[in-house]
Amino acid sequence: MKTKFPGSLHAAESSQQNPVFPIEAVRAAFPALNRAPQFTFFDNAAGAQVPQVVLDAVNHHLLECNVQRGGRYRKSLEVDETVARARQSVAHLVNARSANEIAFGMNATSFIRLMSLAIGRTLGKRHHIVVTDMDHEANIATWLDLEKSGAEIVWWKVRGNGSLHVDDLIPLVSSSTRLVACTLTSNAIGSIVDVAGAAKIAHAHGAEVFLDGVHYGPHGLIDVQAFDCDYLACSGYKIFAPHMGFLWGRRESLERLPTFREDFIPDEPPGKIEAGTFIYENVAGMDAAVRYLESLGKSMADEDKGQAMENRRGALERAFKAIASYEEMLSLEMIAALRACDATIYGIADEKCLRERVPTLCFSLPNLSPSKVTEELAKREIGVRDGHMYSPRLMRRLGLLAENGAVRASLVHYNTLEEIHEFGSALAEIRKTG
Ligand SMILES: Cc1ncc(COP(=O)(O)O)c(C=O)c1O
């Protein structure tokens, strides 16, 4: 289906590069987007909506096999199958070498903490941990806590333009470095990090790399093999699944780590990093979310060229390629809308560099507090967020008060140019009336 967007010059220019993104079909797949009253949801960085197939999978699980796994009866065996299927799907999503490298749990923060506790027990002479001041605090505080066990924290600092530059990492890594912990993409300002470049530097010194993939997950195709990282944590609920988290780890690294487990749990992944029961229905939903993304990719294949025959990973690649290109257009339009209101945009705002960001826009308006702006937008049924976005260090680095922070509008592939135009008009009105 060809989708034509009415609107500004920017939109018209960009839609030529992106003529076939099936936005209507995408929105139709998400029931929450089609409910009255009309609501513009620009707070996706805090958790996205779920497609019908995810609702169906959760529902099916709760109705048909809401039992504990590991039993010998049919329903329990079905839960085992659901978990195995979801592991395989997430393995495709992140390009893991094996499904056993995927662990399920509550959220990204608890996985990062689990890893910091385990890695903290392996420090020895390699006791330097590199963290960044651009990350979500979940990928900072968890590592800072290791100072109590002798870790020395080394800061990789964001540049004034809102980017983490790998050249700045080079002097920070040495034979004392145990780990470089950084994000793939900032949840506050949307900058994408060259994590493959960071991994090259870290590995040259024998250090490992832990990536926070939470904010990148809904926007770009994760590829742990291309990134050459050692660990990666994600939140399913940002990638169109219900509330849950997952961790990928390089099998040899996970095997070596000392984690908490009961004696009868084998010392091997994924069991050794999945203490207790996780939420099976949400894991079933995660499986369905990956399948939703695949079906988006398949729907865009050019069957004349035999592309519909591609494998699951191929379909995901196609989906994310289309998502990235569509989202670039959203970023362009958001920047235009914000500029029209004299907003200060924090992070990458150069139209030529949109590939280095996702459509997560952090900004402030002259003479209006961030909370006033979000309150006024809320009155107009537009959901955005103000504050430090759990990145108070980044806020301070950008010259903002961590208590007030900024406004963040975070879009994903189901948002539209029309919504951006409404948002732009609302901002203009708020500026006028104060
Ligand atoms: C970049 C980033 N890292 C980590 C987290 C924490 O994720 P969770 O809520 O799954 O613990 C978030 C949550 O917003 C995030 O955006």
mmCIF file of C-alpha atoms in Angstrom, residues 99-415:
data_model
loop_
_atom_site.group_PDB
_atom_site.id
_atom_site.type_symbol
_atom_site.label_atom_id
_atom_site.label_comp_id
_atom_site.label_asym_id
_atom_site.label_seq_id
_atom_site.Cartn_x
_atom_site.Cartn_y
_atom_site.Cartn_z
ATOM 1 C CA ALA A 99 18.764 -19.230 21.590
ATOM 2 C CA ASN A 100 20.416 -20.264 24.876
ATOM 3 C CA GLU A 101 22.209 -16.918 24.918
ATOM 4 C CA ILE A 102 18.833 -15.240 25.618
ATOM 5 C CA ALA A 103 17.539 -14.877 29.184
ATOM 6 C CA PHE A 104 14.108 -13.582 30.203
ATOM 7 C CA GLY A 105 13.242 -11.508 33.246
ATOM 8 C CA MET A 106 11.448 -8.497 34.654
ATOM 9 C CA ASN A 107 13.189 -5.560 32.992
ATOM 10 C CA ALA A 108 16.513 -4.222 31.781
ATOM 11 C CA THR A 109 17.542 -2.662 35.100
ATOM 12 C CA SER A 110 17.332 -5.923 37.019
ATOM 13 C CA PHE A 111 19.440 -7.633 34.332
ATOM 14 C CA ILE A 112 22.059 -4.886 34.396
ATOM 15 C CA ARG A 113 22.213 -5.225 38.189
ATOM 16 C CA LEU A 114 22.489 -8.989 37.955
ATOM 17 C CA MET A 115 25.395 -8.574 35.536
ATOM 18 C CA SER A 116 27.084 -5.910 37.654
ATOM 19 C CA LEU A 117 26.902 -8.175 40.702
ATOM 20 C CA ALA A 118 28.411 -11.061 38.729
ATOM 21 C CA ILE A 119 31.078 -9.004 36.954
ATOM 22 C CA GLY A 120 31.889 -7.286 40.253
ATOM 23 C CA ARG A 121 32.994 -10.672 41.581
ATOM 24 C CA THR A 122 35.531 -11.077 38.758
ATOM 25 C CA LEU A 123 37.457 -7.817 39.001
ATOM 26 C CA GLY A 124 41.002 -8.570 40.227
ATOM 27 C CA LYS A 125 43.652 -6.536 38.393
ATOM 28 C CA ARG A 126 41.133 -5.564 35.760
ATOM 29 C CA HIS A 127 39.118 -3.268 37.952
ATOM 30 C CA HIS A 128 38.362 -0.292 35.710
ATOM 31 C CA ILE A 129 34.792 0.068 34.511
ATOM 32 C CA VAL A 130 34.051 2.645 31.832
ATOM 33 C CA VAL A 131 30.596 4.255 32.020
ATOM 34 C CA THR A 132 29.189 7.231 30.125
ATOM 35 C CA ASP A 133 27.404 10.385 31.217
ATOM 36 C CA MET A 134 24.896 9.954 28.365
ATOM 37 C CA ASP A 135 23.377 6.720 29.632
ATOM 38 C CA HIS A 136 20.146 6.033 31.479
ATOM 39 C CA GLU A 137 21.035 5.832 35.177
ATOM 40 C CA ALA A 138 20.238 2.097 35.113
ATOM 41 C CA ASN A 139 23.463 1.568 33.158
ATOM 42 C CA ILE A 140 25.482 3.877 35.421
ATOM 43 C CA ALA A 141 24.391 3.457 39.051
ATOM 44 C CA THR A 142 24.527 -0.347 38.773
ATOM 45 C CA TRP A 143 28.227 -0.103 37.846
ATOM 46 C CA LEU A 144 29.046 2.734 40.274
ATOM 47 C CA ASP A 145 27.879 0.442 43.039
ATOM 48 C CA LEU A 146 30.932 -1.726 42.297
ATOM 49 C CA GLU A 147 33.195 0.981 43.735
ATOM 50 C CA LYS A 148 32.375 -0.682 47.072
ATOM 51 C CA SER A 149 34.072 -3.837 45.771
ATOM 52 C CA GLY A 150 37.190 -2.067 44.505
ATOM 53 C CA ALA A 151 36.124 -0.992 41.012
ATOM 54 C CA GLU A 152 37.501 2.254 39.644
ATOM 55 C CA ILE A 153 35.019 4.114 37.490
ATOM 56 C CA VAL A 154 36.268 5.839 34.339
ATOM 57 C CA TRP A 155 33.946 8.340 32.610
ATOM 58 C CA TRP A 156 33.438 8.440 28.870
ATOM 59 C CA LYS A 157 31.900 11.869 28.416
ATOM 60 C CA VAL A 158 29.393 13.067 25.895
ATOM 61 C CA ARG A 159 30.476 15.922 23.625
ATOM 62 C CA GLY A 160 28.665 19.266 23.604
ATOM 63 C CA ASN A 161 26.729 18.273 20.456
ATOM 64 C CA GLY A 162 25.132 15.359 22.315
ATOM 65 C CA SER A 163 27.255 12.565 20.830
ATOM 66 C CA LEU A 164 29.526 10.011 22.420
ATOM 67 C CA HIS A 165 32.605 9.874 20.239
ATOM 68 C CA VAL A 166 34.707 6.702 20.098
ATOM 69 C CA ASP A 167 37.913 8.735 19.752
ATOM 70 C CA ASP A 168 37.269 9.949 23.298
ATOM 71 C CA LEU A 169 37.150 6.339 24.497
ATOM 72 C CA ILE A 170 40.645 5.442 23.236
ATOM 73 C CA PRO A 171 42.646 7.035 26.109
ATOM 74 C CA LEU A 172 40.226 5.644 28.710
ATOM 75 C CA VAL A 173 40.753 1.940 28.018
ATOM 76 C CA SER A 174 43.813 -0.014 29.160
ATOM 77 C CA SER A 175 44.869 -3.451 30.357
ATOM 78 C CA SER A 176 43.135 -2.545 33.651
ATOM 79 C CA THR A 177 39.730 -2.217 31.973
ATOM 80 C CA ARG A 178 37.276 -4.975 32.811
ATOM 81 C CA LEU A 179 34.255 -3.521 31.031
ATOM 82 C CA VAL A 180 32.943 -0.702 28.886
ATOM 83 C CA ALA A 181 29.247 -0.139 29.675
ATOM 84 C CA CYS A 182 27.394 2.130 27.293
ATOM 85 C CA THR A 183 24.107 2.653 25.592
ATOM 86 C CA LEU A 184 23.343 2.005 21.967
ATOM 87 C CA THR A 185 21.117 5.086 21.900
ATOM 88 C CA SER A 186 20.305 7.820 24.375
ATOM 89 C CA ASN A 187 16.783 7.551 25.785
ATOM 90 C CA ALA A 188 16.872 11.299 26.502
ATOM 91 C CA ILE A 189 18.211 12.873 23.304
ATOM 92 C CA GLY A 190 18.107 10.035 20.777
ATOM 93 C CA SER A 191 21.810 9.977 19.738
ATOM 94 C CA ILE A 192 23.040 6.636 18.385
ATOM 95 C CA VAL A 193 26.461 5.442 19.550
ATOM 96 C CA ASP A 194 29.077 3.733 17.369
ATOM 97 C CA VAL A 195 29.133 0.684 19.623
ATOM 98 C CA ALA A 196 31.062 -1.484 17.141
ATOM 99 C CA GLY A 197 33.815 1.142 17.268
ATOM 100 C CA ALA A 198 33.704 1.073 21.073
ATOM 101 C CA ALA A 199 33.894 -2.733 21.100
ATOM 102 C CA LYS A 200 36.959 -2.689 18.851
ATOM 103 C CA ILE A 201 38.768 -0.420 21.291
ATOM 104 C CA ALA A 202 37.652 -2.395 24.357
ATOM 105 C CA HIS A 203 38.513 -5.802 22.899
ATOM 106 C CA ALA A 204 41.958 -4.619 21.771
ATOM 107 C CA HIS A 205 42.692 -4.287 25.493
ATOM 108 C CA GLY A 206 40.970 -7.514 26.553
ATOM 109 C CA ALA A 207 37.965 -5.712 28.083
ATOM 110 C CA GLU A 208 34.336 -6.713 27.618
ATOM 111 C CA VAL A 209 31.434 -4.548 26.415
ATOM 112 C CA PHE A 210 27.994 -4.273 27.997
ATOM 113 C CA LEU A 211 25.360 -2.547 25.886
ATOM 114 C CA ASP A 212 22.084 -1.021 26.971
ATOM 115 C CA GLY A 213 19.908 -1.726 23.941
ATOM 116 C CA VAL A 214 16.670 -0.481 25.508
ATOM 117 C CA HIS A 215 16.198 2.708 23.562
ATOM 118 C CA TYR A 216 17.614 1.479 20.258
ATOM 119 C CA GLY A 217 15.432 -1.662 20.266
ATOM 120 C CA PRO A 218 12.227 -0.212 18.756
ATOM 121 C CA HIS A 219 14.112 1.854 16.174
ATOM 122 C CA GLY A 220 16.956 -0.209 14.768
ATOM 123 C CA LEU A 221 17.964 -3.774 14.116
ATOM 124 C CA ILE A 222 20.093 -5.107 16.931
ATOM 125 C CA ASP A 223 22.996 -7.219 15.731
ATOM 126 C CA VAL A 224 25.139 -8.476 18.574
ATOM 127 C CA GLN A 225 27.509 -10.127 16.102
ATOM 128 C CA ALA A 226 28.060 -6.943 14.075
ATOM 129 C CA PHE A 227 28.297 -4.839 17.255
ATOM 130 C CA ASP A 228 30.744 -7.459 18.586
ATOM 131 C CA CYS A 229 29.545 -6.786 22.122
ATOM 132 C CA ASP A 230 29.588 -9.256 25.028
ATOM 133 C CA TYR A 231 26.295 -8.486 26.792
ATOM 134 C CA LEU A 232 23.167 -6.564 25.848
ATOM 135 C CA ALA A 233 20.040 -5.792 27.891
ATOM 136 C CA CYS A 234 16.664 -4.744 26.480
ATOM 137 C CA SER A 235 13.141 -3.999 27.672
ATOM 138 C CA GLY A 236 10.492 -5.879 25.690
ATOM 139 C CA TYR A 237 7.905 -3.275 26.584
ATOM 140 C CA LYS A 238 9.743 -0.696 24.487
ATOM 141 C CA ILE A 239 9.698 -3.068 21.506
ATOM 142 C CA PHE A 240 5.904 -3.486 21.277
ATOM 143 C CA ALA A 241 5.696 -6.329 23.815
ATOM 144 C CA PRO A 242 4.222 -6.266 27.359
ATOM 145 C CA HIS A 243 6.319 -5.487 30.437
ATOM 146 C CA MET A 244 9.327 -7.790 30.499
ATOM 147 C CA GLY A 245 13.059 -7.623 29.845
ATOM 148 C CA PHE A 246 15.662 -9.792 28.212
ATOM 149 C CA LEU A 247 19.393 -10.169 28.234
ATOM 150 C CA TRP A 248 21.692 -11.517 25.574
ATOM 151 C CA GLY A 249 25.195 -12.605 26.501
ATOM 152 C CA ARG A 250 27.996 -14.216 24.546
ATOM 153 C CA ARG A 251 27.779 -17.850 25.581
ATOM 154 C CA GLU A 252 31.418 -18.183 26.773
ATOM 155 C CA SER A 253 31.112 -14.978 28.812
ATOM 156 C CA LEU A 254 27.874 -16.089 30.452
ATOM 157 C CA GLU A 255 29.361 -19.500 31.201
ATOM 158 C CA ARG A 256 32.297 -17.886 33.041
ATOM 159 C CA LEU A 257 30.238 -15.483 35.164
ATOM 160 C CA PRO A 258 29.523 -16.369 38.785
ATOM 161 C CA THR A 259 25.785 -15.746 39.206
ATOM 162 C CA PHE A 260 23.383 -16.562 42.003
ATOM 163 C CA ARG A 261 21.465 -19.798 41.443
ATOM 164 C CA GLU A 262 20.120 -22.574 43.573
ATOM 165 C CA ASP A 263 22.484 -25.588 43.727
ATOM 166 C CA PHE A 264 20.251 -27.750 41.581
ATOM 167 C CA ILE A 265 20.154 -25.205 38.713
ATOM 168 C CA PRO A 266 22.891 -26.097 36.178
ATOM 169 C CA ASP A 267 25.719 -23.531 35.943
ATOM 170 C CA GLU A 268 24.880 -22.677 32.356
ATOM 171 C CA PRO A 269 22.894 -20.090 30.455
ATOM 172 C CA PRO A 270 20.112 -19.229 30.287
ATOM 173 C CA GLY A 271 19.069 -20.882 33.597
ATOM 174 C CA LYS A 272 21.979 -19.429 35.577
ATOM 175 C CA ILE A 273 20.773 -15.881 34.842
ATOM 176 C CA GLU A 274 17.036 -16.465 35.228
ATOM 177 C CA ALA A 275 16.549 -16.679 38.970
ATOM 178 C CA GLY A 276 12.947 -17.624 39.781
ATOM 179 C CA THR A 277 9.852 -17.487 37.596
ATOM 180 C CA PHE A 278 9.399 -14.817 34.981
ATOM 181 C CA ILE A 279 6.100 -13.700 33.463
ATOM 182 C CA TYR A 280 5.306 -16.314 30.827
ATOM 183 C CA GLU A 281 2.382 -14.491 29.257
ATOM 184 C CA ASN A 282 4.571 -11.476 28.640
ATOM 185 C CA VAL A 283 7.280 -13.665 27.157
ATOM 186 C CA ALA A 284 4.587 -15.087 24.846
ATOM 187 C CA GLY A 285 3.801 -11.447 23.992
ATOM 188 C CA MET A 286 7.471 -10.787 23.219
ATOM 189 C CA ASP A 287 7.476 -13.695 20.790
ATOM 190 C CA ALA A 288 4.419 -12.200 19.092
ATOM 191 C CA ALA A 289 6.038 -8.739 18.973
ATOM 192 C CA VAL A 290 9.005 -10.165 17.051
ATOM 193 C CA ARG A 291 6.574 -11.902 14.709
ATOM 194 C CA TYR A 292 4.713 -8.615 14.217
ATOM 195 C CA LEU A 293 7.978 -6.971 13.128
ATOM 196 C CA GLU A 294 8.721 -9.871 10.809
ATOM 197 C CA SER A 295 5.296 -9.637 9.228
ATOM 198 C CA LEU A 296 5.871 -5.917 8.683
ATOM 199 C CA GLY A 297 9.117 -6.793 6.884
ATOM 200 C CA LYS A 298 7.420 -9.519 4.855
ATOM 201 C CA SER A 299 4.594 -7.190 3.875
ATOM 202 C CA MET A 300 7.163 -4.885 2.332
ATOM 203 C CA ALA A 301 9.042 -7.510 0.359
ATOM 204 C CA ASP A 302 9.018 -7.184 -3.361
ATOM 205 C CA GLU A 303 7.645 -10.561 -4.341
ATOM 206 C CA ASP A 304 8.680 -10.071 -7.958
ATOM 207 C CA LYS A 305 12.252 -10.242 -6.778
ATOM 208 C CA GLY A 306 11.606 -13.331 -4.664
ATOM 209 C CA GLN A 307 12.152 -11.343 -1.466
ATOM 210 C CA ALA A 308 9.108 -12.848 0.238
ATOM 211 C CA MET A 309 11.019 -16.124 0.510
ATOM 212 C CA GLU A 310 13.635 -14.708 2.849
ATOM 213 C CA ASN A 311 14.250 -16.059 6.363
ATOM 214 C CA ARG A 312 13.052 -14.554 9.646
ATOM 215 C CA ARG A 313 16.143 -12.436 10.180
ATOM 216 C CA GLY A 314 15.864 -11.183 6.602
ATOM 217 C CA ALA A 315 12.289 -10.084 7.255
ATOM 218 C CA LEU A 316 13.405 -8.252 10.411
ATOM 219 C CA GLU A 317 16.181 -6.543 8.463
ATOM 220 C CA ARG A 318 13.649 -5.357 5.918
ATOM 221 C CA ALA A 319 11.259 -4.133 8.623
ATOM 222 C CA PHE A 320 13.901 -2.125 10.446
ATOM 223 C CA LYS A 321 15.314 -0.674 7.250
ATOM 224 C CA ALA A 322 11.847 0.664 6.441
ATOM 225 C CA ILE A 323 11.293 1.806 10.046
ATOM 226 C CA ALA A 324 14.612 3.693 10.101
ATOM 227 C CA SER A 325 13.848 5.437 6.862
ATOM 228 C CA TYR A 326 10.304 6.357 7.950
ATOM 229 C CA GLU A 327 11.542 7.522 11.338
ATOM 230 C CA GLU A 328 14.155 9.716 9.686
ATOM 231 C CA MET A 329 11.273 11.553 8.060
ATOM 232 C CA LEU A 330 9.575 11.879 11.466
ATOM 233 C CA SER A 331 12.774 13.314 12.969
ATOM 234 C CA LEU A 332 13.070 15.813 10.143
ATOM 235 C CA GLU A 333 9.489 16.954 10.606
ATOM 236 C CA MET A 334 9.825 17.158 14.404
ATOM 237 C CA ILE A 335 12.931 19.311 14.078
ATOM 238 C CA ALA A 336 11.083 21.613 11.670
ATOM 239 C CA ALA A 337 8.092 21.857 14.059
ATOM 240 C CA LEU A 338 10.349 22.620 17.026
ATOM 241 C CA ARG A 339 12.403 25.186 15.122
ATOM 242 C CA ALA A 340 9.194 26.945 14.075
ATOM 243 C CA CYS A 341 8.508 27.494 17.802
ATOM 244 C CA ASP A 342 12.056 28.674 18.606
ATOM 245 C CA ALA A 343 12.647 25.589 20.711
ATOM 246 C CA THR A 344 16.139 24.720 21.869
ATOM 247 C CA ILE A 345 16.775 21.169 20.721
ATOM 248 C CA TYR A 346 19.252 19.144 22.792
ATOM 249 C CA GLY A 347 21.262 16.636 20.788
ATOM 250 C CA ILE A 348 21.646 16.171 17.053
ATOM 251 C CA ALA A 349 19.526 18.670 15.104
ATOM 252 C CA ASP A 350 21.490 18.930 11.882
ATOM 253 C CA GLU A 351 19.236 17.628 9.100
ATOM 254 C CA LYS A 352 22.244 16.047 7.410
ATOM 255 C CA CYS A 353 22.949 13.862 10.446
ATOM 256 C CA LEU A 354 19.533 12.298 11.055
ATOM 257 C CA ARG A 355 20.949 8.785 10.626
ATOM 258 C CA GLU A 356 22.851 9.375 13.857
ATOM 259 C CA ARG A 357 19.651 9.781 15.860
ATOM 260 C CA VAL A 358 16.210 8.285 16.413
ATOM 261 C CA PRO A 359 13.018 10.398 16.645
ATOM 262 C CA THR A 360 13.407 11.080 20.371
ATOM 263 C CA LEU A 361 13.479 14.847 20.654
ATOM 264 C CA CYS A 362 14.483 16.622 23.820
ATOM 265 C CA PHE A 363 13.804 20.346 23.899
ATOM 266 C CA SER A 364 12.750 23.412 25.823
ATOM 267 C CA LEU A 365 10.692 26.443 24.839
ATOM 268 C CA PRO A 366 11.761 29.995 25.671
ATOM 269 C CA ASN A 367 10.349 31.293 28.985
ATOM 270 C CA LEU A 368 8.259 28.189 29.653
ATOM 271 C CA SER A 369 9.160 25.482 32.155
ATOM 272 C CA PRO A 370 9.223 21.906 30.827
ATOM 273 C CA SER A 371 6.397 20.946 33.210
ATOM 274 C CA LYS A 372 4.213 23.800 31.932
ATOM 275 C CA VAL A 373 4.750 22.672 28.342
ATOM 276 C CA THR A 374 3.823 19.044 29.069
ATOM 277 C CA GLU A 375 0.795 20.081 31.160
ATOM 278 C CA GLU A 376 -0.474 22.252 28.325
ATOM 279 C CA LEU A 377 0.124 19.503 25.779
ATOM 280 C CA ALA A 378 -1.679 17.027 28.062
ATOM 281 C CA LYS A 379 -4.738 19.331 28.051
ATOM 282 C CA ARG A 380 -4.723 18.928 24.272
ATOM 283 C CA GLU A 381 -4.511 15.101 24.509
ATOM 284 C CA ILE A 382 -0.842 14.946 23.550
ATOM 285 C CA GLY A 383 1.292 12.727 25.775
ATOM 286 C CA VAL A 384 4.925 13.753 26.191
ATOM 287 C CA ARG A 385 7.168 13.770 29.269
ATOM 288 C CA ASP A 386 9.246 16.310 31.158
ATOM 289 C CA GLY A 387 12.059 15.824 33.636
ATOM 290 C CA HIS A 388 15.522 14.289 33.592
ATOM 291 C CA MET A 389 14.432 11.073 31.818
ATOM 292 C CA TYR A 390 16.524 9.046 34.288
ATOM 293 C CA SER A 391 19.582 10.707 32.743
ATOM 294 C CA PRO A 392 20.275 13.478 35.284
ATOM 295 C CA ARG A 393 24.007 13.520 34.497
ATOM 296 C CA LEU A 394 23.297 14.170 30.832
ATOM 297 C CA MET A 395 20.868 16.958 31.773
ATOM 298 C CA ARG A 396 23.575 18.671 33.827
ATOM 299 C CA ARG A 397 26.073 18.197 30.969
ATOM 300 C CA LEU A 398 23.583 19.957 28.671
ATOM 301 C CA GLY A 399 23.376 22.856 31.113
ATOM 302 C CA LEU A 400 19.916 21.929 32.393
ATOM 303 C CA LEU A 401 18.819 21.534 35.988
ATOM 304 C CA ALA A 402 18.352 17.833 36.697
ATOM 305 C CA GLU A 403 15.205 18.696 38.741
ATOM 306 C CA ASN A 404 13.520 20.412 35.785
ATOM 307 C CA GLY A 405 15.212 18.660 32.894
ATOM 308 C CA ALA A 406 13.583 19.239 29.535
ATOM 309 C CA VAL A 407 10.602 18.076 27.482
ATOM 310 C CA ARG A 408 10.928 14.804 25.584
ATOM 311 C CA ALA A 409 8.742 13.789 22.662
ATOM 312 C CA SER A 410 9.579 10.225 21.638
ATOM 313 C CA LEU A 411 8.101 8.782 18.473
ATOM 314 C CA VAL A 412 8.106 5.326 16.922
ATOM 315 C CA HIS A 413 7.084 3.923 13.544
ATOM 316 C CA TYR A 414 3.333 4.124 14.233
ATOM 317 C CA ASN A 415 3.424 7.894 14.713
#
